[in-house]
Tab-separated table of C-alpha atoms in Angstrom:
chain	number	residue	atom	x	y	z
K	1	MET	CA	136.276	94.804	113.724
K	2	ALA	CA	135.320	96.921	116.510
K	3	LEU	CA	131.918	97.320	114.801
K	4	LEU	CA	131.751	93.491	114.051
K	5	VAL	CA	132.222	92.697	117.843
K	6	ILE	CA	129.890	95.352	119.064
K	7	ALA	CA	127.166	94.256	116.294
K	8	SER	CA	127.559	90.540	117.308
K	9	CYS	CA	126.975	91.234	120.889
K	10	GLN	CA	123.697	93.429	120.066
K	11	LEU	CA	122.510	90.625	117.472
K	12	MET	CA	123.031	87.853	120.293
K	13	VAL	CA	120.913	89.933	122.859
K	14	VAL	CA	118.154	90.963	120.243
K	15	LEU	CA	118.107	87.584	118.574
K	16	ASP	CA	117.316	85.911	122.257
K	17	ILE	CA	114.069	87.605	122.294
K	18	THR	CA	112.771	85.923	119.008
K	19	ILE	CA	114.845	83.132	118.791
K	20	VAL	CA	112.606	81.600	121.896
K	21	ASN	CA	109.478	82.542	120.041
K	22	ILE	CA	109.789	79.738	117.409
K	23	ALA	CA	110.504	77.264	120.178
K	24	LEU	CA	107.400	78.325	122.291
K	25	PRO	CA	104.876	75.687	120.949
K	26	ASP	CA	107.819	73.137	121.997
K	27	ILE	CA	108.521	74.828	125.416
K	28	GLN	CA	104.728	74.772	126.147
K	29	ARG	CA	104.328	71.258	125.744
K	30	SER	CA	107.685	70.436	127.258
K	31	LEU	CA	107.094	72.546	130.521
K	32	ASP	CA	103.191	72.677	130.493
K	33	PHE	CA	102.815	76.331	129.990
K	34	SER	CA	99.314	77.909	129.135
K	35	THR	CA	98.842	80.071	126.216
K	36	THR	CA	98.591	83.364	128.213
K	37	SER	CA	101.330	82.675	130.709
K	38	LEU	CA	103.530	81.354	127.679
K	39	SER	CA	104.157	85.181	126.934
K	40	TRP	CA	106.323	85.326	130.142
K	41	VAL	CA	109.108	83.230	128.546
K	42	VAL	CA	109.300	86.258	126.598
K	43	ASN	CA	108.426	89.000	129.332
K	44	ALA	CA	111.041	87.580	131.876
K	45	TYR	CA	113.571	88.228	129.562
K	46	THR	CA	112.288	91.794	128.302
K	47	LEU	CA	111.248	93.069	131.627
K	48	THR	CA	114.570	92.405	133.219
K	49	PHE	CA	116.348	93.684	130.013
K	50	GLY	CA	114.181	96.892	129.690
K	51	GLY	CA	114.141	97.392	133.549
K	52	LEU	CA	117.967	97.455	133.818
K	53	LEU	CA	119.232	98.948	130.764
K	54	LEU	CA	119.380	102.325	132.539
K	55	LEU	CA	121.561	100.949	135.349
K	56	GLY	CA	123.619	99.117	132.750
K	57	GLY	CA	124.379	102.126	130.465
K	58	ARG	CA	125.109	104.131	133.738
K	59	VAL	CA	127.359	101.496	135.257
K	60	GLY	CA	129.473	101.437	131.883
K	61	ASP	CA	129.620	105.424	132.136
K	62	ILE	CA	131.305	105.047	135.753
K	63	LEU	CA	133.236	101.550	135.645
K	64	GLY	CA	134.435	101.600	132.168
K	65	ARG	CA	132.271	100.501	129.203
K	66	ARG	CA	134.578	97.627	127.796
K	67	ARG	CA	135.034	95.511	131.036
K	68	VAL	CA	131.415	96.099	131.878
K	69	PHE	CA	130.646	94.929	128.199
K	70	ILE	CA	132.602	91.839	129.032
K	71	PHE	CA	130.900	91.047	132.259
K	72	GLY	CA	127.545	91.652	130.712
K	73	VAL	CA	128.198	89.160	128.039
K	74	LEU	CA	129.598	86.632	130.394
K	75	LEU	CA	126.543	86.710	132.533
K	76	PHE	CA	124.080	86.587	129.436
K	77	VAL	CA	126.228	83.103	128.649
K	78	LEU	CA	125.913	81.581	131.968
K	79	ALA	CA	122.016	82.355	132.003
K	80	SER	CA	121.580	80.844	128.827
K	81	LEU	CA	123.373	77.686	129.671
K	82	LEU	CA	120.981	77.347	132.892
K	83	GLY	CA	118.009	78.375	130.941
K	84	GLY	CA	118.905	75.361	128.448
K	85	LEU	CA	119.284	72.863	131.392
K	86	SER	CA	115.922	73.974	132.829
K	87	GLN	CA	113.298	71.018	134.190
K	88	ASN	CA	110.567	73.197	134.956
K	89	ASP	CA	108.801	76.463	134.039
K	90	TRP	CA	110.045	78.448	137.171
K	91	GLN	CA	113.755	77.486	136.367
K	92	LEU	CA	113.431	78.544	132.836
K	93	LEU	CA	111.499	81.993	133.812
K	94	ALA	CA	114.287	82.568	136.277
K	95	ALA	CA	117.167	81.889	133.671
K	96	ARG	CA	115.480	84.136	131.139
K	97	ALA	CA	115.325	87.041	133.946
K	98	LEU	CA	118.861	86.641	134.492
K	99	GLN	CA	119.736	86.589	130.969
K	100	GLY	CA	117.981	90.011	130.724
K	101	VAL	CA	120.131	91.315	133.307
K	102	GLY	CA	123.240	90.337	131.407
K	103	GLY	CA	121.820	91.811	128.239
K	104	ALA	CA	120.980	95.039	130.143
K	105	ILE	CA	124.393	95.413	131.191
K	106	ALA	CA	125.921	94.618	127.714
K	107	SER	CA	123.479	96.269	125.011
K	108	PRO	CA	123.695	99.931	126.146
K	109	THR	CA	127.234	99.776	126.673
K	110	ALA	CA	127.513	98.369	122.968
K	111	LEU	CA	125.703	101.194	121.647
K	112	ALA	CA	127.780	103.824	123.709
K	113	LEU	CA	130.768	102.442	122.189
K	114	ILE	CA	130.013	103.346	118.965
K	115	SER	CA	129.555	106.628	119.973
K	116	THR	CA	133.102	106.725	121.415
K	117	THR	CA	134.745	104.536	118.943
K	118	PHE	CA	133.457	106.341	115.667
K	119	PRO	CA	133.677	110.416	115.107
K	120	GLU	CA	130.413	111.987	114.316
K	121	GLY	CA	129.519	112.093	110.520
K	122	PRO	CA	129.508	109.478	107.820
K	123	ALA	CA	131.611	106.838	109.736
K	124	ARG	CA	129.127	106.889	112.921
K	125	ASN	CA	126.212	106.959	110.652
K	126	ARG	CA	127.090	103.747	109.028
K	127	ALA	CA	128.038	102.290	111.899
K	128	PHE	CA	124.614	103.467	113.528
K	129	GLY	CA	122.859	101.826	110.176
K	130	VAL	CA	124.760	98.650	110.865
K	131	PHE	CA	123.566	98.734	114.630
K	132	ALA	CA	120.307	99.641	113.917
K	133	ALA	CA	119.776	96.887	111.130
K	134	VAL	CA	120.887	94.234	113.576
K	135	SER	CA	118.578	95.603	116.104
K	136	ALA	CA	115.732	95.618	114.064
K	137	GLY	CA	116.417	92.554	111.972
K	138	GLY	CA	117.968	90.625	114.489
K	139	GLY	CA	114.567	89.319	115.589
K	140	ALA	CA	113.703	87.454	111.958
K	141	ILE	CA	117.259	86.014	111.986
K	142	GLY	CA	116.469	84.529	115.381
K	143	LEU	CA	113.450	83.028	114.109
K	144	LEU	CA	115.262	81.159	111.099
K	145	ALA	CA	117.755	80.347	113.644
K	146	GLY	CA	115.561	79.033	116.294
K	147	GLY	CA	113.759	77.029	113.452
K	148	MET	CA	116.503	75.455	112.634
K	149	LEU	CA	117.649	74.442	115.992
K	150	VAL	CA	114.310	73.305	117.089
K	151	GLU	CA	113.889	71.165	113.917
K	152	TRP	CA	117.233	69.619	114.026
K	153	LEU	CA	117.936	69.436	117.632
K	154	ASN	CA	115.487	70.707	120.547
K	155	TRP	CA	114.092	73.814	122.030
K	156	ARG	CA	116.849	73.681	124.739
K	157	TRP	CA	119.417	74.519	121.845
K	158	VAL	CA	118.086	78.115	121.376
K	159	LEU	CA	119.464	78.920	124.606
K	160	PHE	CA	122.611	76.665	124.464
K	161	VAL	CA	123.573	78.440	121.364
K	162	ASN	CA	124.238	81.355	122.996
K	163	VAL	CA	127.328	79.808	124.728
K	164	PRO	CA	129.799	79.460	122.179
K	165	ILE	CA	128.864	83.105	120.395
K	166	GLY	CA	129.026	84.887	123.703
K	167	LEU	CA	132.535	83.364	124.426
K	168	LEU	CA	134.008	84.185	121.285
K	169	ILE	CA	132.516	87.924	121.708
K	170	VAL	CA	134.498	87.947	125.331
K	171	LEU	CA	138.025	86.696	123.535
K	172	ALA	CA	137.772	89.260	120.718
K	173	THR	CA	136.902	92.399	122.916
K	174	PRO	CA	140.226	93.002	124.647
K	175	ARG	CA	141.992	92.758	121.322
K	176	TRP	CA	139.517	95.016	119.215
K	177	ILE	CA	137.988	97.596	121.612
K	178	ARG	CA	139.742	100.097	123.774
K	179	GLU	CA	138.938	100.966	127.245
K	180	SER	CA	136.628	104.299	127.715
K	181	GLU	CA	137.406	106.989	129.890
K	182	ARG	CA	135.594	106.467	133.716
K	183	HIS	CA	133.221	109.151	134.632
K	184	PRO	CA	133.021	109.156	138.776
K	185	GLY	CA	129.377	108.868	140.018
K	186	HIS	CA	127.319	106.551	141.872
K	187	PHE	CA	124.808	103.932	141.003
K	188	ASP	CA	121.087	104.665	141.434
K	189	LEU	CA	119.968	101.071	142.638
K	190	ILE	CA	116.776	102.390	144.149
K	191	GLY	CA	115.782	104.147	140.977
K	192	ALA	CA	116.562	100.773	138.887
K	193	LEU	CA	114.513	98.667	141.633
K	194	THR	CA	111.759	101.047	141.484
K	195	SER	CA	111.525	101.063	137.592
K	196	THR	CA	111.989	97.421	137.188
K	197	VAL	CA	109.273	96.461	139.904
K	198	GLY	CA	106.784	98.627	138.547
K	199	MET	CA	106.839	97.807	134.929
K	200	VAL	CA	106.737	94.141	136.147
K	201	LEU	CA	103.696	94.714	138.096
K	202	LEU	CA	102.154	96.651	135.172
K	203	VAL	CA	102.981	94.005	132.564
K	204	TYR	CA	101.408	91.258	135.470
K	205	GLY	CA	98.233	93.424	135.385
K	206	PHE	CA	97.737	93.345	131.684
K	207	ILE	CA	98.344	89.409	131.416
K	208	ARG	CA	96.489	88.597	134.577
K	209	ALA	CA	93.426	90.661	132.949
K	210	ALA	CA	93.681	88.497	129.877
K	211	GLN	CA	93.544	85.351	131.967
K	212	ASP	CA	91.047	86.362	134.830
K	213	GLY	CA	89.105	89.518	133.592
K	214	TRP	CA	89.562	93.503	134.317
K	215	ARG	CA	87.600	93.005	137.666
K	216	ASP	CA	89.618	90.343	138.976
K	217	PRO	CA	91.116	91.646	142.835
K	218	LEU	CA	94.859	90.696	141.777
K	219	THR	CA	94.747	92.521	138.519
K	220	LEU	CA	93.441	95.576	140.203
K	221	ALA	CA	95.917	95.378	142.860
K	222	ALA	CA	98.623	94.768	140.337
K	223	PHE	CA	97.680	97.872	138.557
K	224	GLY	CA	97.385	100.086	141.650
K	225	ALA	CA	100.639	98.966	143.085
K	226	ALA	CA	102.241	99.678	139.523
K	227	VAL	CA	101.395	103.167	139.543
K	228	VAL	CA	102.210	103.955	143.241
K	229	ILE	CA	105.708	102.147	142.584
K	230	LEU	CA	106.116	104.063	138.997
K	231	VAL	CA	105.300	107.546	140.492
K	232	THR	CA	107.820	106.770	143.317
K	233	PHE	CA	110.574	106.073	140.831
K	234	VAL	CA	109.567	109.415	138.884
K	235	LEU	CA	110.054	111.135	142.283
K	236	ILE	CA	113.478	109.623	143.070
K	237	GLU	CA	114.725	110.539	139.786
K	238	ARG	CA	113.696	114.258	140.415
K	239	ARG	CA	115.773	114.142	143.448
K	240	SER	CA	118.657	112.251	142.668
K	241	PRO	CA	121.873	114.153	142.040
K	242	GLN	CA	122.902	111.326	139.433
K	243	PRO	CA	119.717	109.727	138.314
K	244	ILE	CA	119.392	106.471	136.348
K	245	THR	CA	117.285	108.321	134.051
K	246	PRO	CA	118.169	112.002	133.633
K	247	LEU	CA	115.117	113.405	133.326
K	248	HIS	CA	116.551	116.619	131.568
K	249	MET	CA	116.990	114.486	128.217
K	250	PHE	CA	113.256	114.828	127.994
K	251	ALA	CA	113.479	118.513	127.638
K	252	ASP	CA	114.628	117.880	124.369
K	253	ARG	CA	111.380	117.540	122.026
K	254	ASN	CA	113.200	115.451	119.337
K	255	ARG	CA	114.462	113.222	122.012
K	256	ALA	CA	111.157	112.932	123.951
K	257	GLY	CA	109.225	112.257	120.910
K	258	THR	CA	112.141	109.478	119.896
K	259	TYR	CA	111.408	107.627	123.095
K	260	GLY	CA	107.664	108.023	122.642
K	261	MET	CA	108.149	106.576	119.037
K	262	MET	CA	110.264	103.748	120.261
K	263	LEU	CA	107.688	102.619	122.955
K	264	SER	CA	104.943	102.355	120.234
K	265	LEU	CA	107.050	100.716	117.460
K	266	ALA	CA	108.673	98.096	119.788
K	267	ALA	CA	105.253	97.081	120.869
K	268	ALA	CA	104.299	96.318	117.344
K	269	ILE	CA	107.144	94.600	116.415
K	270	PHE	CA	107.227	92.404	119.409
K	271	GLY	CA	103.486	91.426	118.677
K	272	MET	CA	103.957	90.869	115.063
K	273	PHE	CA	106.768	88.140	115.788
K	274	PHE	CA	104.932	86.772	118.704
K	275	PHE	CA	101.466	86.240	117.116
K	276	LEU	CA	102.632	85.329	113.580
K	277	THR	CA	105.010	82.614	115.093
K	278	LEU	CA	102.180	81.154	116.629
K	279	PHE	CA	99.805	81.583	113.559
K	280	VAL	CA	102.071	80.007	111.074
K	281	GLN	CA	102.856	77.078	113.259
K	282	ASN	CA	99.512	76.495	114.614
K	283	VAL	CA	97.085	77.421	111.872
K	284	LEU	CA	99.195	76.965	108.572
K	285	ASP	CA	101.049	73.727	110.265
K	286	PHE	CA	104.532	74.858	109.508
K	287	SER	CA	107.394	73.139	110.877
K	288	PRO	CA	109.619	75.165	113.306
K	289	LEU	CA	112.094	75.462	110.198
K	290	GLN	CA	109.668	76.398	107.729
K	291	ALA	CA	108.405	79.190	110.196
K	292	GLY	CA	111.762	80.540	110.711
K	293	LEU	CA	112.191	80.620	106.890
K	294	ALA	CA	108.677	82.413	106.561
K	295	PHE	CA	110.638	85.276	108.502
K	296	LEU	CA	113.898	85.342	106.493
K	297	PRO	CA	112.390	88.010	104.238
K	298	VAL	CA	111.777	90.423	107.379
K	299	SER	CA	115.544	90.617	108.053
K	300	VAL	CA	116.739	91.276	104.343
K	301	VAL	CA	114.025	94.318	104.098
K	302	ILE	CA	114.950	95.444	107.294
K	303	ALA	CA	118.595	96.127	106.060
K	304	VAL	CA	117.379	97.557	102.798
K	305	GLY	CA	115.344	100.135	104.669
K	306	ALA	CA	118.186	100.826	107.367
K	307	GLY	CA	120.488	100.994	104.108
K	308	ILE	CA	118.253	103.496	102.393
K	309	ALA	CA	117.576	105.993	105.652
K	310	SER	CA	121.315	105.765	106.737
K	311	GLN	CA	122.425	107.239	103.053
K	312	LEU	CA	119.610	109.648	102.713
K	313	LEU	CA	119.623	110.904	106.424
K	314	PRO	CA	122.338	113.464	105.835
K	315	ARG	CA	120.493	115.114	102.808
K	316	TYR	CA	116.995	115.001	104.056
K	317	GLY	CA	117.242	114.547	107.768
K	318	PRO	CA	115.443	111.873	109.919
K	319	LYS	CA	111.947	113.195	110.163
K	320	PRO	CA	110.663	112.010	106.523
K	321	PHE	CA	112.072	108.500	107.525
K	322	MET	CA	110.223	108.515	110.884
K	323	VAL	CA	107.124	109.592	109.252
K	324	LEU	CA	106.913	107.287	106.287
K	325	GLY	CA	108.429	104.536	108.001
K	326	ALA	CA	105.695	104.441	110.856
K	327	LEU	CA	102.959	104.717	108.341
K	328	LEU	CA	104.537	101.576	106.222
K	329	ALA	CA	104.400	99.915	109.587
K	330	ALA	CA	100.861	100.766	110.059
K	331	VAL	CA	99.860	99.508	106.755
K	332	GLY	CA	101.337	96.448	107.227
K	333	LEU	CA	99.916	95.556	110.184
K	334	ALA	CA	96.479	96.711	109.040
K	335	TRP	CA	96.760	94.462	106.147
K	336	LEU	CA	97.597	91.520	108.514
K	337	THR	CA	94.267	91.805	110.408
K	338	LEU	CA	92.601	90.425	107.224
K	339	THR	CA	94.107	86.764	107.800
K	340	ASP	CA	91.843	83.896	108.718
K	341	VAL	CA	91.914	80.330	108.931
K	342	HIS	CA	91.748	80.059	105.053
K	343	SER	CA	94.919	82.233	104.535
K	344	THR	CA	97.967	81.108	102.924
K	345	TYR	CA	101.543	82.608	103.568
K	346	ALA	CA	102.117	84.042	100.075
K	347	GLY	CA	98.671	85.493	99.626
K	348	SER	CA	98.245	87.004	103.139
K	349	ILE	CA	101.315	87.175	105.287
K	350	LEU	CA	104.142	87.786	102.941
K	351	GLY	CA	103.173	91.199	101.436
K	352	PRO	CA	102.253	92.544	104.841
K	353	ILE	CA	105.668	91.776	106.544
K	354	LEU	CA	107.646	92.991	103.700
K	355	VAL	CA	105.595	96.414	103.856
K	356	PHE	CA	106.257	96.369	107.811
K	357	SER	CA	110.110	95.720	107.381
K	358	LEU	CA	110.670	98.442	105.104
K	359	GLY	CA	109.148	100.827	107.346
K	360	MET	CA	110.846	99.366	110.442
K	361	GLY	CA	114.260	99.624	108.872
K	362	MET	CA	113.867	103.254	108.349
K	363	GLU	CA	112.529	103.801	111.591
K	364	PHE	CA	115.239	102.124	113.704
K	365	VAL	CA	118.036	104.231	111.892
K	366	SER	CA	116.316	107.361	112.295
K	367	LEU	CA	115.182	106.820	115.732
K	368	THR	CA	118.835	105.729	117.053
K	369	LEU	CA	120.660	108.687	115.236
K	370	MET	CA	117.928	111.435	116.965
K	371	ALA	CA	118.162	109.895	120.341
K	372	LEU	CA	121.927	110.313	120.477
K	373	SER	CA	122.281	113.456	118.650
K	374	ASN	CA	123.619	116.531	120.614
K	375	VAL	CA	124.388	113.928	123.909
K	376	ALA	CA	127.339	114.644	125.979
K	377	THR	CA	129.886	112.294	125.640
K	378	HIS	CA	129.730	111.472	129.571
K	379	GLU	CA	126.000	110.932	129.162
K	380	THR	CA	126.046	108.518	126.017
K	381	GLY	CA	125.831	105.419	128.341
K	382	ALA	CA	122.878	106.830	129.657
K	383	ALA	CA	121.269	108.004	126.758
K	384	SER	CA	121.844	104.592	124.821
K	385	GLY	CA	120.321	102.819	127.964
K	386	LEU	CA	117.491	105.134	127.922
K	387	LEU	CA	116.777	104.347	124.113
K	388	ASN	CA	117.248	100.532	124.341
K	389	ALA	CA	114.955	100.715	127.622
K	390	THR	CA	112.118	102.315	125.724
K	391	GLN	CA	112.455	99.629	123.254
K	392	GLN	CA	112.209	96.887	125.530
K	393	VAL	CA	109.863	98.300	127.943
K	394	GLY	CA	107.713	99.239	124.914
K	395	GLY	CA	107.981	95.551	123.853
K	396	SER	CA	107.147	94.022	127.058
K	397	LEU	CA	104.224	96.268	127.918
K	398	GLY	CA	102.926	96.209	124.141
K	399	LEU	CA	102.908	92.700	124.072
K	400	SER	CA	101.199	92.343	127.233
K	401	ILE	CA	98.530	94.801	126.156
K	402	LEU	CA	98.585	92.680	122.907
K	403	VAL	CA	98.123	89.561	124.743
K	404	THR	CA	95.273	90.842	126.665
K	405	MET	CA	93.434	92.068	123.548
K	406	PHE	CA	94.178	88.235	121.984
K	407	GLY	CA	92.996	86.752	125.218
K	408	THR	CA	89.468	88.778	125.266
K	409	ALA	CA	88.848	88.158	121.590
K	410	SER	CA	89.918	84.848	121.606
K	411	ASN	CA	87.408	84.086	124.762
K	412	ASN	CA	84.717	85.801	122.678
K	413	GLU	CA	85.146	83.381	119.983
K	414	ALA	CA	85.492	80.546	122.223
K	415	GLU	CA	81.812	81.065	123.510
K	416	GLN	CA	80.643	80.479	119.769
K	417	GLN	CA	83.029	77.804	118.926
K	418	ILE	CA	82.740	75.543	122.024
K	419	PRO	CA	78.625	74.725	121.346
K	420	ALA	CA	79.538	74.527	117.777
K	421	PHE	CA	82.104	71.636	118.534
K	422	LEU	CA	79.960	69.814	121.354
K	423	ALA	CA	77.248	69.719	118.702
K	424	GLN	CA	79.587	67.607	116.251
K	425	ALA	CA	81.879	65.981	118.619
K	426	THR	CA	82.080	62.031	119.257
K	427	PRO	CA	82.195	60.883	122.815
K	428	ALA	CA	85.819	60.398	122.614
K	429	GLU	CA	86.425	63.883	121.582
K	430	ARG	CA	84.059	65.417	124.071
K	431	LEU	CA	86.036	63.440	126.837
K	432	ARG	CA	89.455	64.829	125.638
K	433	PHE	CA	87.963	68.320	125.444
K	434	GLU	CA	86.721	67.875	129.182
K	435	ARG	CA	90.276	66.770	130.083
K	436	THR	CA	92.518	69.186	128.226
K	437	GLU	CA	90.120	71.972	127.789
K	438	GLN	CA	91.416	72.412	124.381
K	439	LEU	CA	89.551	72.342	121.301
K	440	PRO	CA	90.846	70.637	118.005
K	441	PRO	CA	91.090	72.063	114.775
K	442	PRO	CA	89.395	73.707	113.190
K	443	TRP	CA	87.798	75.247	116.337
K	444	ALA	CA	90.696	75.988	117.718
K	445	ASP	CA	92.254	77.645	114.489
K	446	GLU	CA	89.071	79.879	114.730
K	447	ILE	CA	89.768	81.070	118.127
K	448	LEU	CA	93.204	81.491	117.729
K	449	THR	CA	92.906	83.617	114.220
K	450	SER	CA	90.321	85.729	116.030
K	451	GLY	CA	92.757	86.648	118.674
K	452	VAL	CA	95.640	87.298	116.475
K	453	SER	CA	93.486	89.637	114.365
K	454	ALA	CA	92.545	91.330	117.347
K	455	ALA	CA	96.150	91.846	118.536
K	456	PHE	CA	97.142	93.259	115.102
K	457	ILE	CA	94.470	95.728	115.024
K	458	THR	CA	95.971	97.350	118.326
K	459	ALA	CA	99.451	96.957	117.082
K	460	ALA	CA	98.230	99.250	113.808
K	461	ILE	CA	97.042	101.728	116.175
K	462	PHE	CA	100.578	101.732	117.818
K	463	THR	CA	102.342	102.344	115.022
K	464	ALA	CA	99.823	105.087	113.863
K	465	VAL	CA	100.518	106.943	117.318
K	466	ALA	CA	104.256	106.793	116.558
K	467	ALA	CA	103.533	108.549	112.857
K	468	VAL	CA	101.379	111.037	114.722
K	469	ILE	CA	104.346	111.854	117.096
K	470	ALA	CA	106.960	111.950	114.259
K	471	LEU	CA	104.905	114.728	111.990
K	472	LEU	CA	104.000	116.723	115.160
K	473	VAL	CA	106.614	116.559	117.569
K	474	ILE	CA	109.918	115.987	115.569
K	475	GLN	CA	111.523	119.242	114.418
K	476	VAL	CA	114.773	118.855	112.369
K	477	ARG	CA	117.460	121.645	112.927
K	478	PRO	CA	120.047	122.773	110.443
K	479	SER	CA	122.571	122.112	112.977
K	480	ASP	CA	121.169	118.516	113.112
K	481	LEU	CA	121.951	118.158	109.432
K	482	GLU	CA	125.333	119.646	109.835
K	483	ARG	CA	126.275	116.822	112.338
K	484	LEU	CA	124.843	114.236	110.265
K	485	GLN	CA	127.212	115.389	107.061
K	486	GLY	CA	130.182	115.331	109.740
K	487	GLY	CA	130.479	119.137	109.899
K	488	GLY	CA	129.094	119.586	113.445
K	489	ILE	CA	131.179	120.391	116.563
K	490	PRO	CA	131.576	117.280	118.882
K	491	THR	CA	129.777	117.338	122.283
K	492	VAL	CA	131.925	116.852	124.962
């Protein structure tokens, strides 16, 4: 029951990243977002989530993980309610940012609670397998749930749905989860602030580049300020007696490699969900419900991959699954680059996403176990927060890079499609284009498809980088296998 409560919280937090994806076309029409600025509906959540995860994990270590877990879930519920009530774009973005704060408090605490609730060995391996499957597969479940809610109700219910789920988690937590021991310390608020602001500026720079070009003064200013602030963040962490990011964790090559892989793979999975959602709804004309059902196989295959990995890890160690998983993900994304306006779901999308999902299921179990292996008990919150932070920051930063590639390729394609449209358009169609600056199908489909293909090429490169890291950096020691089999000495 404790695992059910913990996994339910993680599902709610992860699901919320993609449940909104399926509603993006409706949100865009309702609140007048542009296609490139629409990514901020995702990034406003993932940036605050990723930027504050380290602080959230540290707060749980200091104040007690159960009470911090409950507070994070309640904050998430409040923000979801406010988001569903939003009447304009800035209100929705503010609510999404507040959701990210709640998720940043609850999610690393949930992962740390697994480490303190289940002993090392088969029981913890299975618990991590469930947690990893939920983390990776929750995105596809979110698309299905979002499709049903948008189809049967409206886009606001993709946020309202979190309210009853979160309240049930809060009510169940005191009954099934015991409080953890407190570890006195202080909060590195300056570190949390500089890391979050630096990442926001970096992501803003990429998105601004997609809209206004790489020579735009604000684009260059955002990149410059991001570099200065992030360097300041590293200097603060090096001198802090209790840093929000314990830099000594990067001294272990396996853990450092794991974080690097998570950055790359998160960018790929965020991008896959974001761009395929737009493609199936705008080019294939899927309804929100059909789009959600289209991603249902992703959850199933991710669960299969996670199950295979969690069962075989004690025998073979995580490295083979880290290498194979990244290669499968790269193959799936490279396959997706072949999609065009004549593609069908069964012929061009289903196969690639199944290959991609099998690889990601293997990856998330392996990465979770490797990141928390041989970590002292009093630092499990920080280690959990760092793993989750690399996932969310990698997703946000990666998505912003992919949006930039999408925007550049789309603009180049538009230069060819606009003259073709104007040569055939009626006076009424020309007037509509001058008013909205939006091309109708099939010209708009060609532009979108060109941008999506460019984004998938970049995402495939990200996963290939992860495979190289797994092959060259990760080393599995006999003591690691002993711990996975339950024979190791717990770290205190």
